[in-house]
Coordinates of C-alpha atoms in Angstrom, one line a residue:
M1 CA 8.1 14.5 -41.6
P2 CA 6.8 13.8 -38.2
R3 CA 2.8 14.1 -37.8
T4 CA 1.3 16.5 -35.4
T5 CA -1.5 15.7 -32.8
R6 CA -2.9 17.4 -30.2
F7 CA -0.1 16.1 -28.0
G8 CA 2.7 17.5 -30.1
L9 CA 5.0 15.9 -32.7
R10 CA 4.8 12.0 -32.8
H11 CA 8.4 10.7 -33.3
G12 CA 10.6 13.8 -33.2
A13 CA 9.1 16.4 -30.7
A14 CA 9.6 14.8 -27.4
G15 CA 13.5 15.7 -27.3
G16 CA 15.6 17.6 -25.2
A17 CA 16.1 16.9 -21.5
H18 CA 13.3 14.5 -20.9
G19 CA 13.0 12.7 -24.2
S20 CA 15.0 11.7 -27.3
P21 CA 14.5 12.9 -30.7
R22 CA 13.6 9.4 -31.7
R23 CA 11.7 8.0 -28.9
P24 CA 9.1 9.5 -26.5
P25 CA 9.9 9.2 -22.9
T26 CA 8.8 6.4 -20.2
V27 CA 6.5 8.3 -17.8
V28 CA 6.3 7.2 -14.2
I29 CA 3.4 8.4 -12.2
G30 CA 3.8 8.3 -8.6
A31 CA 6.8 9.2 -6.3
G32 CA 6.5 6.9 -3.4
P33 CA 8.9 3.9 -2.8
Y34 CA 7.8 2.1 -5.9
G35 CA 7.9 5.1 -8.2
L36 CA 11.3 6.3 -6.8
A37 CA 12.9 2.9 -7.4
T38 CA 11.4 2.4 -10.8
A39 CA 12.7 5.8 -11.8
A40 CA 16.3 5.1 -10.5
W41 CA 16.3 1.8 -12.2
L42 CA 15.1 3.2 -15.5
S43 CA 18.0 5.7 -15.3
T44 CA 20.5 2.8 -15.3
A45 CA 19.0 1.5 -18.2
G46 CA 19.5 4.7 -20.2
T47 CA 15.8 5.1 -20.7
P48 CA 14.5 8.6 -21.4
R49 CA 11.8 9.3 -18.8
R50 CA 9.8 11.8 -17.1
V51 CA 8.8 11.3 -13.3
F52 CA 5.8 12.9 -11.7
G53 CA 4.5 13.3 -8.2
D54 CA 5.3 14.9 -4.7
P55 CA 7.8 12.8 -3.0
M56 CA 6.2 10.4 -0.3
E57 CA 2.9 12.5 -0.7
C58 CA 0.8 9.4 0.2
W59 CA 2.9 8.7 3.5
R60 CA 2.8 12.4 4.4
A61 CA -1.0 13.0 3.7
N62 CA -2.6 9.4 4.5
M63 CA -0.7 7.9 7.1
P64 CA -1.2 8.8 10.6
E65 CA 1.2 11.0 12.6
G66 CA 3.0 9.0 15.2
M67 CA 2.8 5.7 13.1
Y68 CA 5.5 3.1 13.0
L69 CA 6.4 0.9 10.1
K70 CA 5.4 -2.8 10.5
S71 CA 8.7 -3.7 8.4
V72 CA 12.0 -4.0 10.2
P73 CA 14.7 -1.5 9.1
S74 CA 16.6 -3.9 7.1
A75 CA 13.4 -4.5 5.1
S76 CA 12.8 -0.7 4.9
S77 CA 15.1 0.6 2.0
I78 CA 14.2 1.8 -1.4
S79 CA 15.9 -0.2 -4.2
A80 CA 18.5 1.7 -6.2
P81 CA 21.1 0.1 -8.9
E82 CA 23.9 1.2 -6.8
S83 CA 24.8 0.9 -3.0
G84 CA 24.6 4.0 -0.7
Y85 CA 21.0 4.7 -0.9
G86 CA 19.4 2.5 1.8
L87 CA 18.0 3.6 5.2
D88 CA 21.2 2.9 6.8
A89 CA 22.9 5.3 4.4
F90 CA 20.2 8.0 5.1
R91 CA 20.7 7.6 8.8
A92 CA 24.6 7.8 8.6
A93 CA 24.0 11.1 6.4
R94 CA 21.7 12.5 9.1
G95 CA 24.4 11.6 11.9
R96 CA 22.5 8.9 13.4
G97 CA 23.8 5.7 14.4
P98 CA 23.0 2.2 13.0
V99 CA 20.0 0.6 14.2
G100 CA 18.8 -3.1 14.4
D101 CA 15.8 -4.9 13.6
R102 CA 14.2 -4.4 17.1
Y103 CA 14.0 -0.7 16.2
P104 CA 10.5 0.2 15.0
V105 CA 10.9 2.8 12.2
P106 CA 8.7 6.0 12.8
V107 CA 6.7 7.0 9.7
E108 CA 8.2 10.7 9.8
E109 CA 11.6 8.9 9.5
M110 CA 10.6 6.9 6.5
I111 CA 9.1 10.0 4.8
A112 CA 12.3 11.9 5.4
Y113 CA 14.4 8.8 3.9
G114 CA 12.1 8.8 1.0
Q115 CA 12.7 12.6 0.2
W116 CA 16.4 12.3 0.7
F117 CA 16.4 9.1 -1.7
Q118 CA 14.8 11.4 -4.3
E119 CA 16.9 14.4 -4.1
R120 CA 20.0 12.2 -4.5
R121 CA 18.8 9.6 -6.9
V122 CA 15.8 11.1 -8.7
P123 CA 16.5 14.6 -8.9
E124 CA 14.5 14.8 -12.3
L125 CA 11.3 14.5 -10.6
E126 CA 8.6 17.0 -11.6
R127 CA 6.3 18.0 -9.0
R128 CA 3.2 18.2 -11.2
R129 CA 0.1 16.0 -11.4
V130 CA -0.9 13.7 -14.2
R131 CA -4.5 14.7 -15.2
T132 CA -5.2 12.0 -17.9
V133 CA -3.5 9.3 -19.7
S134 CA -5.3 8.1 -23.0
R135 CA -4.5 6.3 -26.1
A136 CA -2.9 8.6 -29.0
D137 CA -1.5 7.0 -32.3
G138 CA -0.2 3.9 -30.7
L139 CA 1.4 5.9 -27.9
F140 CA 0.0 7.5 -24.9
G141 CA -1.4 10.9 -24.6
V142 CA -0.5 12.5 -21.3
T143 CA -2.1 15.6 -19.9
L144 CA -0.8 17.5 -16.8
D145 CA -2.6 19.7 -14.5
S146 CA -0.7 22.7 -15.8
G147 CA -2.4 21.9 -19.2
E148 CA 0.7 20.6 -20.7
E149 CA 0.1 17.8 -23.4
F150 CA 2.8 15.3 -24.6
L151 CA 3.3 11.8 -26.0
A152 CA 4.8 8.9 -24.2
G153 CA 6.0 5.5 -25.3
N154 CA 5.5 3.7 -21.9
V155 CA 3.5 4.7 -18.8
V156 CA 4.3 3.1 -15.4
M157 CA 1.4 3.3 -12.8
A158 CA 3.0 3.7 -9.3
T159 CA 0.1 5.3 -7.6
G160 CA 0.2 3.7 -4.3
L161 CA -2.6 2.4 -2.0
V162 CA -5.0 5.0 -1.7
P163 CA -7.2 4.4 -4.7
F164 CA -7.7 1.0 -3.6
A165 CA -9.1 1.7 -0.2
H166 CA -11.7 -1.1 0.5
E167 CA -15.2 -0.6 1.9
P168 CA -17.2 -3.6 2.6
A169 CA -20.2 -4.0 0.5
E170 CA -22.6 -4.2 3.4
L171 CA -21.5 -0.6 4.4
A172 CA -21.1 1.0 0.9
G173 CA -23.1 4.2 0.7
R174 CA -25.0 3.5 3.9
L175 CA -23.6 6.3 6.0
P176 CA -22.9 9.9 5.3
A177 CA -19.1 10.9 4.7
E178 CA -18.9 12.7 8.1
L179 CA -19.9 9.5 10.1
V180 CA -17.4 6.9 8.3
S181 CA -14.0 6.9 6.7
H182 CA -11.1 4.5 5.7
T183 CA -7.9 4.8 7.8
S184 CA -5.9 5.8 4.7
R185 CA -7.8 9.1 4.8
H186 CA -6.3 10.4 8.2
H187 CA -2.9 12.1 8.9
D188 CA -4.2 13.5 12.3
L189 CA -6.3 11.2 14.3
G190 CA -6.5 14.0 17.0
R191 CA -9.5 15.2 15.4
F192 CA -11.5 12.5 17.1
A193 CA -10.5 13.3 20.5
G194 CA -13.4 12.8 23.1
Q195 CA -15.2 10.8 20.7
R196 CA -16.2 7.0 20.6
I197 CA -14.8 5.5 17.6
A198 CA -15.6 2.1 16.2
V199 CA -12.5 0.7 14.4
L200 CA -13.5 -2.0 11.9
G201 CA -10.6 -4.7 11.4
A202 CA -8.2 -6.9 13.0
G203 CA -4.6 -6.0 11.5
Q204 CA -1.9 -3.6 12.0
S205 CA -3.9 -0.6 10.6
A206 CA -6.8 -1.3 12.9
L207 CA -4.9 -2.0 16.0
E208 CA -2.2 0.8 15.5
S209 CA -5.1 3.2 14.6
A210 CA -7.0 2.3 17.8
A211 CA -3.9 3.0 19.9
L212 CA -3.3 6.3 18.3
L213 CA -6.9 7.2 18.9
R214 CA -6.7 6.3 22.6
E215 CA -3.3 8.3 22.9
A216 CA -5.1 11.3 21.1
G217 CA -8.0 11.3 23.8
A218 CA -10.6 9.3 21.7
L219 CA -12.5 6.2 23.0
P220 CA -11.7 3.4 20.4
T221 CA -13.1 0.1 20.4
V222 CA -11.9 -2.4 17.7
I223 CA -14.7 -4.8 16.0
A224 CA -12.9 -7.9 14.5
R225 CA -14.5 -10.7 12.4
A226 CA -11.5 -12.9 13.6
P227 CA -11.9 -15.2 16.8
S228 CA -9.0 -13.2 18.3
V229 CA -6.4 -10.6 17.5
A230 CA -2.8 -11.8 17.0
F231 CA 0.6 -10.0 17.5
G232 CA 3.9 -10.8 16.2
S233 CA 7.0 -11.7 18.0
P234 CA 10.0 -9.7 18.4
P235 CA 13.0 -10.5 16.3
D236 CA 15.4 -12.9 18.1
T237 CA 18.3 -10.5 17.4
D238 CA 19.0 -7.0 15.9
R239 CA 20.7 -8.6 13.1
P240 CA 19.5 -11.9 11.3
S241 CA 23.0 -13.1 11.0
D242 CA 23.4 -13.1 14.9
R243 CA 21.0 -16.0 15.1
P244 CA 22.3 -19.3 15.7
R245 CA 23.4 -21.2 12.5
P246 CA 20.8 -24.1 13.1
V247 CA 18.1 -21.5 13.8
R248 CA 19.1 -20.0 10.5
I249 CA 18.9 -23.2 8.6
A250 CA 15.5 -24.0 10.1
K251 CA 14.1 -20.6 9.6
P252 CA 16.1 -18.7 7.2
A253 CA 15.9 -14.8 7.3
S254 CA 13.9 -13.0 4.6
P255 CA 12.7 -9.1 4.4
L256 CA 9.3 -10.4 5.3
G257 CA 10.4 -12.5 8.4
P258 CA 12.1 -15.7 9.2
G259 CA 10.9 -18.9 7.4
W260 CA 11.2 -20.9 4.2
S261 CA 7.8 -19.8 3.1
L262 CA 8.4 -16.1 3.5
L263 CA 11.8 -16.4 1.9
A264 CA 10.1 -18.1 -1.1
C265 CA 7.5 -15.3 -1.2
T266 CA 10.3 -12.6 -1.2
H267 CA 12.4 -14.1 -4.0
G268 CA 9.8 -16.1 -5.9
G269 CA 7.4 -13.4 -7.4
G270 CA 8.1 -15.0 -10.8
A271 CA 7.0 -18.4 -9.9
I272 CA 4.1 -17.2 -7.9
R273 CA 2.9 -15.4 -11.3
R274 CA 2.7 -18.8 -12.8
L275 CA 0.3 -20.3 -10.0
P276 CA -3.6 -20.4 -10.7
R277 CA -5.0 -17.0 -9.9
G278 CA -7.1 -18.4 -6.9
S279 CA -3.9 -19.6 -5.4
R280 CA -2.2 -16.4 -5.9
L281 CA -5.0 -14.5 -4.2
R282 CA -5.1 -16.9 -1.4
L283 CA -1.3 -16.2 -0.9
L284 CA -1.8 -12.6 -1.1
H285 CA -4.4 -12.6 1.8
T286 CA -3.1 -15.4 4.1
V287 CA 0.8 -14.7 4.1
L288 CA 1.3 -12.4 6.9
G289 CA -2.3 -12.0 7.5
P290 CA -4.0 -9.5 9.9
S291 CA -2.1 -9.2 12.9
G292 CA -0.3 -6.5 14.9
A293 CA 3.4 -5.6 15.4
W294 CA 5.1 -7.1 18.4
W295 CA 5.6 -3.5 19.7
L296 CA 2.0 -2.6 19.7
R297 CA 0.8 -5.3 22.1
D298 CA 1.5 -3.1 25.2
R299 CA -0.4 -0.2 23.6
V300 CA -3.6 -2.4 23.0
D301 CA -3.9 -5.3 25.8
D302 CA -5.8 -4.1 28.6
R303 CA -6.1 -0.7 27.3
I304 CA -8.6 -0.8 24.4
P305 CA -11.9 -2.9 24.1
V306 CA -11.4 -5.5 21.3
L307 CA -14.7 -7.2 20.2
C308 CA -13.9 -10.3 18.5
G309 CA -16.0 -12.9 16.3
R310 CA -18.2 -10.0 15.1
T311 CA -19.7 -9.5 11.6
V312 CA -21.2 -6.1 10.9
R313 CA -24.5 -6.6 9.1
S314 CA -25.7 -3.1 8.7
A315 CA -24.9 0.4 9.6
E316 CA -27.2 3.4 9.9
A317 CA -27.0 7.1 11.0
E318 CA -29.1 7.6 13.9
D319 CA -29.2 11.3 15.8
G320 CA -25.8 12.1 14.2
R321 CA -24.2 8.9 15.2
V322 CA -23.7 5.4 13.7
R323 CA -25.6 2.3 14.9
L324 CA -24.1 -1.0 13.9
D325 CA -26.1 -4.1 13.9
V326 CA -23.5 -6.8 14.7
E327 CA -23.8 -10.6 14.5
I328 CA -21.8 -12.4 17.4
M329 CA -20.8 -15.7 16.0
D330 CA -21.5 -18.7 18.3
G331 CA -18.5 -19.8 20.4
E332 CA -16.3 -16.8 19.5
T333 CA -16.5 -14.9 22.7
G334 CA -14.9 -15.3 26.2
P335 CA -11.6 -15.1 27.4
S336 CA -9.8 -15.8 23.8
G337 CA -12.1 -13.4 22.0
D338 CA -13.3 -10.2 23.7
R339 CA -10.5 -8.4 25.6
G340 CA -9.8 -5.0 27.2
P341 CA -11.8 -2.6 29.1
S342 CA -15.6 -1.7 28.5
D343 CA -15.4 2.1 28.0
G344 CA -15.6 2.0 24.3
V345 CA -18.5 2.0 22.2
G346 CA -22.2 1.9 23.5
R347 CA -23.6 -1.6 23.4
S348 CA -27.0 -3.0 23.7
G349 CA -28.2 -6.7 23.4
G350 CA -30.1 -8.0 20.6
G351 CA -31.1 -11.8 20.3
R352 CA -30.8 -14.7 18.2
R353 CA -30.2 -14.3 14.4
P354 CA -33.4 -15.5 12.5
G355 CA -32.6 -18.9 10.7
G356 CA -29.9 -19.8 13.0
G357 CA -26.3 -18.6 13.5
G358 CA -25.2 -16.2 16.0
T359 CA -26.9 -13.8 18.3
T360 CA -26.8 -10.0 17.5
E361 CA -26.0 -6.9 19.3
T362 CA -26.2 -3.2 18.6
L363 CA -23.3 -0.8 18.8
V364 CA -23.3 2.9 18.9
A365 CA -20.4 5.0 17.9
D366 CA -19.6 8.8 17.1
H367 CA -17.7 7.5 14.0
L368 CA -16.8 4.4 12.0
L369 CA -13.0 4.2 11.1
L370 CA -12.6 1.3 8.4
A371 CA -9.4 -0.6 8.7
T372 CA -10.5 -3.0 5.9
G373 CA -7.3 -2.8 3.9
Y374 CA -7.2 -2.5 0.1
R375 CA -8.5 -4.1 -3.0
V376 CA -6.9 -3.8 -6.2
D377 CA -9.3 -2.4 -8.8
V378 CA -8.1 -0.7 -12.1
G379 CA -11.6 0.9 -12.5
R380 CA -10.8 3.2 -9.7
L381 CA -7.7 4.7 -11.5
T382 CA -9.6 7.6 -13.0
L383 CA -6.6 9.2 -14.3
L384 CA -6.5 6.6 -17.0
A385 CA -9.0 7.3 -19.6
P386 CA -12.3 5.2 -19.7
E387 CA -11.5 3.5 -23.0
L388 CA -8.0 2.7 -21.8
R389 CA -9.0 1.2 -18.7
R390 CA -11.6 -1.0 -20.5
E391 CA -8.7 -2.2 -22.7
I392 CA -6.8 -3.5 -19.6
E393 CA -7.4 -7.5 -18.9
T394 CA -8.1 -7.9 -15.3
F395 CA -8.8 -10.7 -12.8
R396 CA -11.0 -9.7 -9.9
G397 CA -10.3 -6.1 -10.6
A398 CA -6.4 -6.5 -10.7
P399 CA -4.5 -6.0 -14.0
R400 CA -3.1 -9.1 -15.7
L401 CA 0.7 -8.7 -15.9
S402 CA 3.7 -10.1 -17.9
S403 CA 6.8 -11.4 -16.0
G404 CA 8.0 -7.9 -16.8
F405 CA 5.0 -5.9 -15.2
E406 CA 3.4 -5.1 -18.6
S407 CA -0.5 -5.2 -18.7
S408 CA -2.4 -6.3 -21.6
V409 CA -2.0 -3.0 -23.2
P410 CA 1.4 -2.7 -24.6
G411 CA 3.6 0.0 -22.7
L412 CA 1.3 0.2 -19.9
F413 CA 3.0 -1.1 -16.8
F414 CA 1.6 -1.4 -13.0
T415 CA 4.0 -1.7 -9.9
G416 CA 3.5 -1.8 -6.2
L417 CA 0.2 -3.1 -4.5
A418 CA -1.4 -3.3 -8.0
A419 CA 1.0 -5.9 -9.0
A420 CA 0.8 -7.6 -5.7
P421 CA -2.1 -10.1 -7.1
T422 CA 0.3 -11.3 -9.8
F423 CA 3.6 -11.4 -7.9
G424 CA 2.6 -12.1 -4.2
P425 CA 2.7 -10.4 -1.0
V426 CA 6.3 -9.0 -1.1
L427 CA 4.7 -6.2 -3.3
R428 CA 2.8 -5.0 -0.4
F429 CA 6.1 -4.0 1.3
V430 CA 9.0 -1.6 0.5
A431 CA 11.0 -4.7 0.5
G432 CA 9.5 -5.4 -2.8
T433 CA 11.0 -2.4 -4.8
G434 CA 14.1 -4.2 -5.7
F435 CA 12.2 -7.1 -7.5
A436 CA 9.9 -4.9 -9.0
A437 CA 12.1 -2.1 -10.4
R438 CA 14.8 -4.4 -11.7
R439 CA 12.1 -6.5 -13.7
L440 CA 10.2 -3.4 -14.9
A441 CA 13.1 -1.3 -15.9
G442 CA 14.5 -4.2 -17.9
S443 CA 11.2 -5.2 -19.6
V444 CA 10.9 -1.3 -20.6
A445 CA 14.6 -1.3 -21.9
A446 CA 14.1 -4.6 -23.9
G447 CA 10.8 -3.1 -25.5
N448 CA 12.5 -0.2 -26.5
R449 CA 15.4 -2.0 -28.2
A450 CA 12.7 -3.9 -30.1
R451 CA 11.1 -0.9 -31.3
P452 CA 12.5 0.9 -34.5

């Protein structure tokens, strides 16, 4: 007779629509591209499952209105085991014509596509939040915000980017919340109209946020550690197959862009996992490093001040504003560095930094916007019980994963950005959903078969 726990009957009470009388369900937490793709592939494997989340919630609540995807349309489809669920199918279903890779995808279109995918491919989604996941008799105890408690055989963490928003150590805790925020916290940048905003970063998030701020009536200034900012080049053609054959051989197409190295990163996640940890992290941070999309250049050049070769050494609140003490590295200014107009943050001169190095200056702004990316840290996933987090083996905060995306805790899986330090940069993009979902679903199915 099955034994009763606070989460219900162990093997025998999780049946019905979501589980089976003999096997507790696999739980997928998150309903963005990676959560939806995982759920779709689990269904094909015949895995009993429960999927929780609000479809594309992170995209709707934490990405700025008016944003465009950096990925091209051909690399922006959520993976499903069958054809007919890609971005092109969504556009056709909505009566829109096909588009090529010179078409920047608006975030609003991507959100609508994700919701369409969920309705057709993951209709079992439950729009409830998981409050906690803990250990329970060799399984996982899942508690929902409704108060429901049940047992799960596996848990897939597909919780997206927001928990991993990175704040540089030199700025952590130095400013009140009303004076500093991460780009992931804003859906409407119009709230900053009329204010001088210092945007810290040199990548797509920094440059596009600055463009959106300017277009909303704010006065942004980009502060970048890099000696200059970079922009990508537009695709040669709308379709990779239209490129001349010699060009296709020299630089084969991939979802991440043309080139053999990008092709290897797209399809070589299993091989990347076998590299030394330091090499994997270097790949993650250097392949497709900080840069703006090609279509963004005209919205930034000669329109927004960009201060290059700057390192923020400290930040303080002063008279309701932000005062930044910035080091200017020697040789990092001039025509190839600073660019754009001078109507951004207030600036005052400083002097030589004690002990050598560059000179310093002080910048004053109404708000500091951090476009400083994301760093995976399992410790921030507070819906996992503290004792469960402590069991997970990590490297530099990221979970150590098997070839099937399983952590050191049997039955606990991670996908999306949390898996990128293991499998490489493709897991930073929607294009990685196919590789991740196929492997993860296969691993879950194999584990279920191995269990009595």
